[in-house]
mmCIF file of C-alpha atoms in Angstrom:
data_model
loop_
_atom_site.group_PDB
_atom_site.id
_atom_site.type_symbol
_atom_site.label_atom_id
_atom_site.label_comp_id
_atom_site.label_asym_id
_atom_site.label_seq_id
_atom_site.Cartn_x
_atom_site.Cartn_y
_atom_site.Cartn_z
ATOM 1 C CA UNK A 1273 0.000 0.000 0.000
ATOM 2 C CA UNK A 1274 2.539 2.733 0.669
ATOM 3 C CA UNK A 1275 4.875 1.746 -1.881
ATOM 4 C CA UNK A 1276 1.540 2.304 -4.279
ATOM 5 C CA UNK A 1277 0.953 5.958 -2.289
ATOM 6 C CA UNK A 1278 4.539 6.704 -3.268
ATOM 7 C CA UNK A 1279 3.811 5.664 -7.051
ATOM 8 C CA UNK A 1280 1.174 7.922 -6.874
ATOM 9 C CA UNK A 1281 2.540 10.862 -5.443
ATOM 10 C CA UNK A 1282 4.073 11.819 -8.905
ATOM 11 C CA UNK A 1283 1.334 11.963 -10.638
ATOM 12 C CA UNK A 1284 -0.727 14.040 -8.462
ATOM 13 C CA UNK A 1285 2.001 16.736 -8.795
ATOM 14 C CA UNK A 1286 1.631 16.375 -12.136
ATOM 15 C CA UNK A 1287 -1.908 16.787 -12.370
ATOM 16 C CA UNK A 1288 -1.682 19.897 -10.094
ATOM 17 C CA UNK A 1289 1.314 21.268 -12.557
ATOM 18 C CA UNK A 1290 -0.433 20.533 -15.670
ATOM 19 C CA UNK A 1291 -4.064 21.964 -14.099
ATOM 20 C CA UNK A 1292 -2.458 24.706 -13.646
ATOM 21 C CA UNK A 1293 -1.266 25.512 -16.994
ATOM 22 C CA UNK A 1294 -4.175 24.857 -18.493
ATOM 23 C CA UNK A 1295 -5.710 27.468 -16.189
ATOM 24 C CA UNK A 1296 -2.831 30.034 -17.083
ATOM 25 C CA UNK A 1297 -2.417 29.258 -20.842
ATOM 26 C CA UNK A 1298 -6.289 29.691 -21.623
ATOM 27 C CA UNK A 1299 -5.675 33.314 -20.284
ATOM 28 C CA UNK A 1300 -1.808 33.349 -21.823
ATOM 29 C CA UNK A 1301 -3.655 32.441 -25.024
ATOM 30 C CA UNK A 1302 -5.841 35.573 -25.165
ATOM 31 C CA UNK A 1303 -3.257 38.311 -23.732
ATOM 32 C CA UNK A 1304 -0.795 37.427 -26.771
ATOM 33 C CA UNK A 1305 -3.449 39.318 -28.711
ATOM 34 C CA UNK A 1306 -3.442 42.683 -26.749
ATOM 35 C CA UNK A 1307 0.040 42.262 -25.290
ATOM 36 C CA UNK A 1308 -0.155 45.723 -24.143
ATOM 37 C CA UNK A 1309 -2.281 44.863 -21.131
ATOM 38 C CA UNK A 1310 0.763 43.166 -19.530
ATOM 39 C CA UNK A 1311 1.595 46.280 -18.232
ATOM 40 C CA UNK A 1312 0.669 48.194 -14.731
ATOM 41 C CA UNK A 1313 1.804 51.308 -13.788
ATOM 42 C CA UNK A 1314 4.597 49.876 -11.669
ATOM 43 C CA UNK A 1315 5.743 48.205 -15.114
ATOM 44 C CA UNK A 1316 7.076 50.552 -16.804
ATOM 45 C CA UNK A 1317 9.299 51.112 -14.231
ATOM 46 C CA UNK A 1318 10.547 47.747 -14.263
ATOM 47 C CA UNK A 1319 10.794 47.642 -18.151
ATOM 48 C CA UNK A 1320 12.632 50.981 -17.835
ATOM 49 C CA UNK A 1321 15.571 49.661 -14.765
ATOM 50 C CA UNK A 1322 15.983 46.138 -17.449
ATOM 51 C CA UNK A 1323 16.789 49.001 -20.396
ATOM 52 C CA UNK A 1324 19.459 50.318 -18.262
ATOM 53 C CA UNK A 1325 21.170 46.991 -16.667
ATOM 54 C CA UNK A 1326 21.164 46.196 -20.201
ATOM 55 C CA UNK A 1327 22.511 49.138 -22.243
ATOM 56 C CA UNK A 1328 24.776 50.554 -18.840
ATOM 57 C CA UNK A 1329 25.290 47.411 -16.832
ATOM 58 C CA UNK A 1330 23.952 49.208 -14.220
ATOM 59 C CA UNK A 1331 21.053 49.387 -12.161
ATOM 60 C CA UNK A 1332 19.673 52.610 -13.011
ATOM 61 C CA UNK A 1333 17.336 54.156 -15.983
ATOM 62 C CA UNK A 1334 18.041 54.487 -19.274
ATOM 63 C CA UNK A 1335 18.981 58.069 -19.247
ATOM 64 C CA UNK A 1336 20.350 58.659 -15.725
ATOM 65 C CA UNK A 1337 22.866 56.534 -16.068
ATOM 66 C CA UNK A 1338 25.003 58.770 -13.478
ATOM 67 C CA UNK A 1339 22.035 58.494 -11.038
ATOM 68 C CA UNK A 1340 21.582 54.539 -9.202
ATOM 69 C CA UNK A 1341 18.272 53.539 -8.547
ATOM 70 C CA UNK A 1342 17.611 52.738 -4.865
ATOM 71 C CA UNK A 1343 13.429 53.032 -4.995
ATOM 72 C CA UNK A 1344 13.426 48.846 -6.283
ATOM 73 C CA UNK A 1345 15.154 46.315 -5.521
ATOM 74 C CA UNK A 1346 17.119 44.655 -8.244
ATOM 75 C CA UNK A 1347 16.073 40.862 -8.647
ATOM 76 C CA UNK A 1348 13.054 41.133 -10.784
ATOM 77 C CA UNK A 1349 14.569 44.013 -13.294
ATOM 78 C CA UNK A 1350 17.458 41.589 -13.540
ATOM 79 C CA UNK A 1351 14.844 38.700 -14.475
ATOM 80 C CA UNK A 1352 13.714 41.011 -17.059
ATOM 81 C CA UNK A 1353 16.786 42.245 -17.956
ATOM 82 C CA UNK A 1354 17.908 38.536 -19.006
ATOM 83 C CA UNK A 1355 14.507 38.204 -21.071
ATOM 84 C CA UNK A 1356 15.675 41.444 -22.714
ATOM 85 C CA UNK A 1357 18.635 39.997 -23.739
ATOM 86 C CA UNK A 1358 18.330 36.868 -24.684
ATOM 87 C CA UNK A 1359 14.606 37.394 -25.906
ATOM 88 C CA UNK A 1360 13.139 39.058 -28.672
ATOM 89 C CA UNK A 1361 12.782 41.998 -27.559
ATOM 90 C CA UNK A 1362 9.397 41.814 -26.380
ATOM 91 C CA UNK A 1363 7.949 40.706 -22.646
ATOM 92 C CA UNK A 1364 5.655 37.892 -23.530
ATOM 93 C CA UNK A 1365 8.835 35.258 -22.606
ATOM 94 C CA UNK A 1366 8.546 37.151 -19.586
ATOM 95 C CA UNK A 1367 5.338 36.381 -18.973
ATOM 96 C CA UNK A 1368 5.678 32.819 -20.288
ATOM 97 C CA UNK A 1369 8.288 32.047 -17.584
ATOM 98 C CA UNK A 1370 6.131 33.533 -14.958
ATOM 99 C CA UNK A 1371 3.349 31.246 -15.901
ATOM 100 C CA UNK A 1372 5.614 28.394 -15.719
ATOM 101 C CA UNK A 1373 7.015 29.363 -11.859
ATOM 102 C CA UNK A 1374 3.451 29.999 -11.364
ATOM 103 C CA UNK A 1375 2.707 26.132 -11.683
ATOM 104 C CA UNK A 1376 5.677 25.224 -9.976
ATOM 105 C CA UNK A 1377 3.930 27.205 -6.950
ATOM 106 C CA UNK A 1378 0.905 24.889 -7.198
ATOM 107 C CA UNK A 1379 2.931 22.286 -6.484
ATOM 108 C CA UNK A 1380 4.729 23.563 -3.773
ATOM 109 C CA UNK A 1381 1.512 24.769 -2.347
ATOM 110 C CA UNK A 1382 0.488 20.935 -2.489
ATOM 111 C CA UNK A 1383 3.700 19.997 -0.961
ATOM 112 C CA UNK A 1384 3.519 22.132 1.990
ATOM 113 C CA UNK A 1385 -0.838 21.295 2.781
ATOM 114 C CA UNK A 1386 0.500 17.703 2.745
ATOM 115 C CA UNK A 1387 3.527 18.490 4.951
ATOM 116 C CA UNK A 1388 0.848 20.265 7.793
ATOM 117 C CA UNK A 1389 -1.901 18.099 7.390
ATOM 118 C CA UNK A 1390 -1.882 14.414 4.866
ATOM 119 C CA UNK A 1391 -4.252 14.391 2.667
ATOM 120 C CA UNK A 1392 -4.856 18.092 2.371
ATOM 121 C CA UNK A 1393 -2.300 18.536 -0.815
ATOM 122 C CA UNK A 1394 -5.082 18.096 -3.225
ATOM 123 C CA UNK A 1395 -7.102 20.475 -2.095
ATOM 124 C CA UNK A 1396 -4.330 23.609 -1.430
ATOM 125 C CA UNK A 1397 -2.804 22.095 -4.933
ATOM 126 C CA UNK A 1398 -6.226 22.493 -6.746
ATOM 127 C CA UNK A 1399 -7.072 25.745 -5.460
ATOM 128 C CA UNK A 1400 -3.624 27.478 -6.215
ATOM 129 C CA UNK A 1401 -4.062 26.025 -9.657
ATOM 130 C CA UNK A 1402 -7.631 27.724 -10.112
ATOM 131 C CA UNK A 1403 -6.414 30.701 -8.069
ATOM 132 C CA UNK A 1404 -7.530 33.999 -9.754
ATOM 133 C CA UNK A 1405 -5.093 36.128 -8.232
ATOM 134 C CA UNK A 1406 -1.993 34.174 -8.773
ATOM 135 C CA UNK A 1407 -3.558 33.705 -12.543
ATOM 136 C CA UNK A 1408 -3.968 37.326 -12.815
ATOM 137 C CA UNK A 1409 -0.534 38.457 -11.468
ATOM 138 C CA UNK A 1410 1.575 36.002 -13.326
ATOM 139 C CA UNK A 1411 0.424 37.621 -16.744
ATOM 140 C CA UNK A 1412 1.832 41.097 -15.749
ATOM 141 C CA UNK A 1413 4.880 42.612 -15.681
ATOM 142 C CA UNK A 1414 5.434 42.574 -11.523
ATOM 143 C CA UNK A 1415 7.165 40.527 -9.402
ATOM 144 C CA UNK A 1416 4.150 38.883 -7.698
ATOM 145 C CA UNK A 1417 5.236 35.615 -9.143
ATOM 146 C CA UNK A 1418 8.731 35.144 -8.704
ATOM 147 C CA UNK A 1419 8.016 35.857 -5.380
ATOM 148 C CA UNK A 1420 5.712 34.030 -4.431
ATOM 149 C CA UNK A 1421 7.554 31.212 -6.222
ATOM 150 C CA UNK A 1422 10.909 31.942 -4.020
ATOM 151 C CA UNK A 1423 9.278 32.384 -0.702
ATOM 152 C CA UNK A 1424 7.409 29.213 -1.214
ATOM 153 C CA UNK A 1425 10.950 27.573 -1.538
ATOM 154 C CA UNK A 1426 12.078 29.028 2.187
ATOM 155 C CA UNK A 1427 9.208 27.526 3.372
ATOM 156 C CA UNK A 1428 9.875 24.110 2.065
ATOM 157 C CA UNK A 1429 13.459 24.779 2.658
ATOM 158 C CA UNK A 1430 12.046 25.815 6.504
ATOM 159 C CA UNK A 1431 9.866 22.137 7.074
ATOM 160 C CA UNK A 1432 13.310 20.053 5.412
ATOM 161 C CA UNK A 1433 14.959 21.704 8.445
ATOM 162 C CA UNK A 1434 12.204 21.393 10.807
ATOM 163 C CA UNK A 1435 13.208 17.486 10.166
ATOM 164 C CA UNK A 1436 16.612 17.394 10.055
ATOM 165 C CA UNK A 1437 17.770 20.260 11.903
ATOM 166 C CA UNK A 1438 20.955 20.779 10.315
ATOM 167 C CA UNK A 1439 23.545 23.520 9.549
ATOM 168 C CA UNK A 1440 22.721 22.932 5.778
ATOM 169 C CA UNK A 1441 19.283 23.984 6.323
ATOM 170 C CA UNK A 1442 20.349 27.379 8.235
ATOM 171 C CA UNK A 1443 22.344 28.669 5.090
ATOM 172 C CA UNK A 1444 19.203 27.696 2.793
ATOM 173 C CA UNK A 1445 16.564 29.370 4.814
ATOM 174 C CA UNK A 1446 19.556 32.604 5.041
ATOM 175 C CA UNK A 1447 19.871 32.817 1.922
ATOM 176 C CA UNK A 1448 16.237 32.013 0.195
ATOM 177 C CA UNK A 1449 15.120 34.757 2.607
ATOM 178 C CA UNK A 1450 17.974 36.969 1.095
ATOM 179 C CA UNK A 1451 17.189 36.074 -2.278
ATOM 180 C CA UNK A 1452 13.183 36.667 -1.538
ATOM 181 C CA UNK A 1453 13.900 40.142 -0.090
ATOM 182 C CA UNK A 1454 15.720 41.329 -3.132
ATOM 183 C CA UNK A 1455 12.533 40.506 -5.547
ATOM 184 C CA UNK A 1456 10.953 42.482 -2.613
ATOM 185 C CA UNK A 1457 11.684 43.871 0.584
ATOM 186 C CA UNK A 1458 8.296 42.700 2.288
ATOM 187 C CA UNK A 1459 10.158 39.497 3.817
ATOM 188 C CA UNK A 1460 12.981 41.507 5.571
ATOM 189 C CA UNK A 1461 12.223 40.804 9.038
ATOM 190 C CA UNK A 1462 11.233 37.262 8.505
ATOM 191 C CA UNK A 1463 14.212 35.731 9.599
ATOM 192 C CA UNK A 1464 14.583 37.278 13.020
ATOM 193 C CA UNK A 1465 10.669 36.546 13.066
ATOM 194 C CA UNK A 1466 11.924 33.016 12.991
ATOM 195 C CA UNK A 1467 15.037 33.204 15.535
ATOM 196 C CA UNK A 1468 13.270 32.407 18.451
ATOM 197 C CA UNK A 1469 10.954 29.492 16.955
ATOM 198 C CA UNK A 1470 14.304 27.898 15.323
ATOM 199 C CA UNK A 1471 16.192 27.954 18.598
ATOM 200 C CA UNK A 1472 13.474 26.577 20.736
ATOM 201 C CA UNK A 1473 12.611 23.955 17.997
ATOM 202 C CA UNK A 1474 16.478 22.661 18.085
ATOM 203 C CA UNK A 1475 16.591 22.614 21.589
ATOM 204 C CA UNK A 1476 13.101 20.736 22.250
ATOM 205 C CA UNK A 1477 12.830 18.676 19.509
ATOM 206 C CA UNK A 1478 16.718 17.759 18.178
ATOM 207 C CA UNK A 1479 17.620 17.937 21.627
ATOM 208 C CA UNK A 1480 20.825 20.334 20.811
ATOM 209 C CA UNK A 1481 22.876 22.150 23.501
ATOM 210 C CA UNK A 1482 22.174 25.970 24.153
ATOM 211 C CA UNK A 1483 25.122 26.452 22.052
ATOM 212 C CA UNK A 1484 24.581 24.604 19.390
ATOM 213 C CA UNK A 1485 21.117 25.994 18.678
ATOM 214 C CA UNK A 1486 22.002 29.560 19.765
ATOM 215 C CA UNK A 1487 24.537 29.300 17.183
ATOM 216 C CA UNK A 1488 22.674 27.512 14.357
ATOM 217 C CA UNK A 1489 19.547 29.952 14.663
ATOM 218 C CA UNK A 1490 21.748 32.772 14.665
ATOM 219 C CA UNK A 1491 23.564 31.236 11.196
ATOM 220 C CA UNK A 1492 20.693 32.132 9.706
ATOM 221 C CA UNK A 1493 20.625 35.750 10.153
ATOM 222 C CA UNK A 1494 24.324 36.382 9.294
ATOM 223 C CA UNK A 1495 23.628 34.306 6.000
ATOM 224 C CA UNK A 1496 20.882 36.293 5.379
ATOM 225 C CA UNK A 1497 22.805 39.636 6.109
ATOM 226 C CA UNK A 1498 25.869 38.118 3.984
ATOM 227 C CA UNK A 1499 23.905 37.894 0.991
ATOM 228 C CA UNK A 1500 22.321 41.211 1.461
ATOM 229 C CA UNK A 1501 25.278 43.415 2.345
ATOM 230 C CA UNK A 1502 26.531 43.832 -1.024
ATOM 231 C CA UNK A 1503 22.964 45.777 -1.882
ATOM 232 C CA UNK A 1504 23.045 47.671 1.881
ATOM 233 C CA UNK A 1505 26.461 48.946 1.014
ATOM 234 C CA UNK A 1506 26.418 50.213 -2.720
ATOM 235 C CA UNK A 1507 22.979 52.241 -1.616
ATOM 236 C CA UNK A 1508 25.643 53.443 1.312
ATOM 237 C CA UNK A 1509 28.084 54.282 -1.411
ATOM 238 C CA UNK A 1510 26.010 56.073 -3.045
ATOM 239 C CA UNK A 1511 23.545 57.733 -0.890
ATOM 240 C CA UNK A 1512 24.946 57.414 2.680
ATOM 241 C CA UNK A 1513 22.372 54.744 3.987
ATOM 242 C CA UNK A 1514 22.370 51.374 4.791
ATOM 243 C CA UNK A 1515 18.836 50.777 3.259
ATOM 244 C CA UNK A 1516 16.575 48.554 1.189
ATOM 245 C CA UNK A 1517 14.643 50.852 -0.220
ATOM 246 C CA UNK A 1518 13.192 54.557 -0.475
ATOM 247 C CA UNK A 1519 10.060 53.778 -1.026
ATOM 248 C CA UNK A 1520 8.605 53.904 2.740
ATOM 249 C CA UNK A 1521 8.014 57.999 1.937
ATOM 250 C CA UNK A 1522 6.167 57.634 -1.285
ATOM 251 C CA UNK A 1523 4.578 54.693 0.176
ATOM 252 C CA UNK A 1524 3.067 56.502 3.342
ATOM 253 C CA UNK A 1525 2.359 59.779 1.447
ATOM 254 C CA UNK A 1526 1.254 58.596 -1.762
ATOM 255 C CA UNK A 1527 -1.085 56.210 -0.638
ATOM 256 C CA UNK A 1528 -1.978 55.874 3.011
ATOM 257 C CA UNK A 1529 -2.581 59.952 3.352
ATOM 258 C CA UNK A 1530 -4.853 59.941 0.284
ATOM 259 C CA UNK A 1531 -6.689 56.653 1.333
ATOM 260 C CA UNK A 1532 -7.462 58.002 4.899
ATOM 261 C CA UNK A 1533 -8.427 61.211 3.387
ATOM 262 C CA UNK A 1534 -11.150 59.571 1.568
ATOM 263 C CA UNK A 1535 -12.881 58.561 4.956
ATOM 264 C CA UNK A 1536 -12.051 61.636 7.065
ATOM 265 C CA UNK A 1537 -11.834 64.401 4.849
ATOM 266 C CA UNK A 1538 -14.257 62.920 1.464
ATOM 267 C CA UNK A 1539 -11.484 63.821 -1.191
ATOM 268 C CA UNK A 1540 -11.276 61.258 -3.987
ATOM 269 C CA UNK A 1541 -7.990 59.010 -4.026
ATOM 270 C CA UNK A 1542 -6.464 60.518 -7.293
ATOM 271 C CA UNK A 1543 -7.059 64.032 -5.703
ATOM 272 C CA UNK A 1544 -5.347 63.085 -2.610
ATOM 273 C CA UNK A 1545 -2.647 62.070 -3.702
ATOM 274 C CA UNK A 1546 -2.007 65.258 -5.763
ATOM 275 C CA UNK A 1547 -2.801 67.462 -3.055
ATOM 276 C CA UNK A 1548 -0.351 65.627 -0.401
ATOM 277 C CA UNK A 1549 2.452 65.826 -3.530
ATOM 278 C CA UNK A 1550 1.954 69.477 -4.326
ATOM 279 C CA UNK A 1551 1.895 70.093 -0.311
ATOM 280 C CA UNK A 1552 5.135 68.275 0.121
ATOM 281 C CA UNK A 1553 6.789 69.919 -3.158
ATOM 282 C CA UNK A 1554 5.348 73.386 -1.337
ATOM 283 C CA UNK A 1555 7.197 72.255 1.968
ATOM 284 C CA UNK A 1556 10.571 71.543 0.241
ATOM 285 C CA UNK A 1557 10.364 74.814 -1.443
ATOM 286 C CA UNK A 1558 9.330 77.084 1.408
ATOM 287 C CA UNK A 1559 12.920 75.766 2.950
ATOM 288 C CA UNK A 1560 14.843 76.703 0.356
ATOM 289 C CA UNK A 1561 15.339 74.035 -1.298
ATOM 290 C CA UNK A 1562 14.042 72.447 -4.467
ATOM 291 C CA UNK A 1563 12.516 68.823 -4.111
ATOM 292 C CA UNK A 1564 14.177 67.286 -7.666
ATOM 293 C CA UNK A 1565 17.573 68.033 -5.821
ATOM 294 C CA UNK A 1566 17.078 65.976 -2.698
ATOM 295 C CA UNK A 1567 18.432 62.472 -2.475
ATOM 296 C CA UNK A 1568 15.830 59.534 -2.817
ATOM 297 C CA UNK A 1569 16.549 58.112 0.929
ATOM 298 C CA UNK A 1570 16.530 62.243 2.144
ATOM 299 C CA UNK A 1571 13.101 62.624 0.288
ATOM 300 C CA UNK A 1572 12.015 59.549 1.873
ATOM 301 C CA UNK A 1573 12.739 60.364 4.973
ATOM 302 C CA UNK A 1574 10.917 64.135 4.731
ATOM 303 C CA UNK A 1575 8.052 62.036 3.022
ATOM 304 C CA UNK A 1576 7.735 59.899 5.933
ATOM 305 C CA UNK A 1577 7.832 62.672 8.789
ATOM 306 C CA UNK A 1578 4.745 65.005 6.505
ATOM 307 C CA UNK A 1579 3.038 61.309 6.503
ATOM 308 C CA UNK A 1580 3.192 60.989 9.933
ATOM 309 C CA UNK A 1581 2.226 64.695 10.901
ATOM 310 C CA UNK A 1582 -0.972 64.399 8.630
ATOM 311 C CA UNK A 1583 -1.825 61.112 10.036
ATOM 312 C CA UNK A 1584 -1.733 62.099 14.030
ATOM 313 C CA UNK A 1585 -3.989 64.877 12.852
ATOM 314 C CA UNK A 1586 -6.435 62.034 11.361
ATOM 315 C CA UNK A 1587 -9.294 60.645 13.656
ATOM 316 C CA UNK A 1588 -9.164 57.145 14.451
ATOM 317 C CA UNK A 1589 -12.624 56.435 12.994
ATOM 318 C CA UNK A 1590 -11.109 57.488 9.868
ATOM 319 C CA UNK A 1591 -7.449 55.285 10.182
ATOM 320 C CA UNK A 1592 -9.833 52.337 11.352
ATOM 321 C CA UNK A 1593 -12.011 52.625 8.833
ATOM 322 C CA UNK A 1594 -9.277 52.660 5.949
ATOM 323 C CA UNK A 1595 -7.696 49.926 7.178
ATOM 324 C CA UNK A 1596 -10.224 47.972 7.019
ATOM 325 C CA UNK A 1597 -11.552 48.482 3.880
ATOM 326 C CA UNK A 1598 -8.446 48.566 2.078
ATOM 327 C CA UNK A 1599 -7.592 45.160 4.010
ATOM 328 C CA UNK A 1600 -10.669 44.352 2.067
ATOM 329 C CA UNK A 1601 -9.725 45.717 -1.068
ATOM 330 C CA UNK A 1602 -6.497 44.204 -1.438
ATOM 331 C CA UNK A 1603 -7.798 40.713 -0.625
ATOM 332 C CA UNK A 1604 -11.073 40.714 -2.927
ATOM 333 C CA UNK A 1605 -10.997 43.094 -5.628
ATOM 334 C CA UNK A 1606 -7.660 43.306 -7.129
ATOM 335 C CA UNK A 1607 -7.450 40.121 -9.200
ATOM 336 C CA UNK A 1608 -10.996 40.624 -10.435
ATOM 337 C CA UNK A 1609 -10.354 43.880 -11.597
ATOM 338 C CA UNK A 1610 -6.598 43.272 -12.925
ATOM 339 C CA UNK A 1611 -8.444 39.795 -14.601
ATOM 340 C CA UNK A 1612 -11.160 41.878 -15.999
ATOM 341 C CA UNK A 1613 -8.203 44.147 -17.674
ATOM 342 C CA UNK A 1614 -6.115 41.197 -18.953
ATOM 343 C CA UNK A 1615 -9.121 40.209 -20.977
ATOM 344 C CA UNK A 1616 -10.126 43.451 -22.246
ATOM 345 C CA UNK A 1617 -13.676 43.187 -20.742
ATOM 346 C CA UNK A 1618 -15.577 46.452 -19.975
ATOM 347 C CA UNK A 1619 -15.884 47.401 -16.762
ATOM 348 C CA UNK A 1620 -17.222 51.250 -16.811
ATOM 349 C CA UNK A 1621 -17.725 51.108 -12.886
ATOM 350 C CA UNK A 1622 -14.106 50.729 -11.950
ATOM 351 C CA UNK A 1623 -11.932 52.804 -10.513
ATOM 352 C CA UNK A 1624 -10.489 55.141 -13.123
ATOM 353 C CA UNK A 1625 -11.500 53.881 -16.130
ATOM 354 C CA UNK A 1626 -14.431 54.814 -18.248
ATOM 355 C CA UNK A 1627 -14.968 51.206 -20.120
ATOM 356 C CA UNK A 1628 -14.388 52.424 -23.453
ATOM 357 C CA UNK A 1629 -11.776 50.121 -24.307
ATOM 358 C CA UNK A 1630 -8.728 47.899 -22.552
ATOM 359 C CA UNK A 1631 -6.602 50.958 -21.621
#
């Protein structure tokens, strides 16, 4: 009987893989006529960092070649970069690849239900492979799948160690995190998330001295640091910080000011977001200073302080209330939307769009 379970194991990955292809490739099938819609607004700015690893072998845009990016991190414009390259010239391989990682997920997703709970892997397998958001996001140009393909490995990588416990499991969770953060920087505190859970786990279960799993859980975080510190010190280099990213500023002004405003204040989300950028460009000027000449990690920062200000003036109601519905948001609407887009299906009631056509 189990050496029959064990035949069949193979071939209920492979019905999960090839499920999910069919899923992706019916909606592959009818983007390759409007390739166009592969693109979001954070696309462009993807496309644009490939353009310049590939003409300056540097990652930076096209025509600042002088000034290094710092607002993305680097792995997915590299991906792209490579498509670039060895490609056509076009960014349907791209998307081709994506859909392939995209069933590999599937099957990790099956892997891991069966690793918590037997018997659970066709279920998780079958409803990654008919998942609308993962379908969605693996037809644009954004890093959602690579991602989510990469993190899914650390957390494979994470329940091989759980079982062995060994030091070649430390440097694979260390660095998968690593490589994880630089598609995005979302995962960063992950691994000392996991410190404390690692430690007690070698010590209860593997039975290791204090030592031995102080020093093994801690392995993990100077991996993951090793990997990262070439990134943390070229953005020192260049722009005295040892960050990820600039994007916390744009991220908290741009977005979370304007989305509270809607709830305390009833100004649309588009107008928000103009009014808190012609505010903040009014700031920068009024101290003498012109915002195109600060540094990305200095604007950031000044960003992030306005952000703040405006949001302690905000009533709680109104941060509550944004929270929640754009926890809602996030969760429900986006792939329906973004799906509705791929397809080229009207949708006049949307947010921004009138329905007159795909873009």
């Amino acid at each position: 009987m189990t050496k029959r379970m064990g035949n069949l194991f193979p071939k209920k990955l492979a019905v999960i893989f090839f499920a999910a292809l069919i899923f992706r490739l019916t909606v592959f099938w009818q983007v390759m006529g409007h390739p166009g819609v592969v693109f979001q607004p954070d696309s462009r700015m993807y496309v644009s960092l490939a353009e310049g690893l590939v003409r300056h072998h540097s990652f930076c845009y096209p025509n600042y070649p002088s000034r290094p990016d710092v607002e993305r991190m680097p792995a997915y414009p590299l991906f792209l970069a490579g498509v670039l390259k060895w490609g056509s010239g076009g960014f349907l391989p791209a998307i081709l690849i994506q859909v392939l990682f995209d069933c590999l997920s599937c099957v990790f997703i099956f892997l891991l239900a069966e690793k918590l709970w037997k018997g659970a892997g066709w279920l998780a397998g079958l409803l990654s492979a008919a998942n609308v958001g993962m379908i969605t996001y693996a037809h644009f140009i954004l890093n959602d799948s690579l991602f989510l393909f990469v993190f899914l490995l650390v957390l494979l990588a994470l329940f091989r160690w759980i079982e062995k416990g060994d030091w070649k499991g430390c440097i694979l969770i260390g660095s998968g995190c690593a490589l994880s953060v630089y598609i995005r920087p979302v995962t960063m505190y992950f691994p000392l998330f996991l410190i404390p859970f690692l430690f007690l786990f070698l010590l209860i279960k593997h039975k290791n001295g204090f030592f031995l799993a102080a020093g093994k859980s801690i392995a993990v975080i100077v991996v993951f640091f090793f990997f990262l510190s070439p990134w943390l010190v070229r953005n020192h280099i260049h722009y005295g910080r040892y960050r990820l990213t600039s994007q916390a500023g744009e991220h908290l002004l741009q977005y979370v000011v304007p989305f509270v405003w809607q709830y305390s204040k009833g100004i649309p989300f588009i107008e928000g977001m103009k009014k808190a950028n012609r505010e903040f460009d009014e700031r920068i000027r009024e101290g003498g200073a012109r915002p195109e000449d600060l540094g990305p990690f200095e604007r950031s920062d000044r960003q992030v302080r306005m952000a703040i200000e405006y949001l302690e003036k905000e009533p709680k109601a109104a941060l509550l209330k944004a929270w929640v519905f754009g926890m809602a948001k996030n969760l429900f609407a986006p792939a329906l939307i973004d799906m509705s887009y791929l397809l080229s299906i009207e949708r006049p009631h949307f947010f921004l769009y009138t329905g007159k056509n795909a873009s």
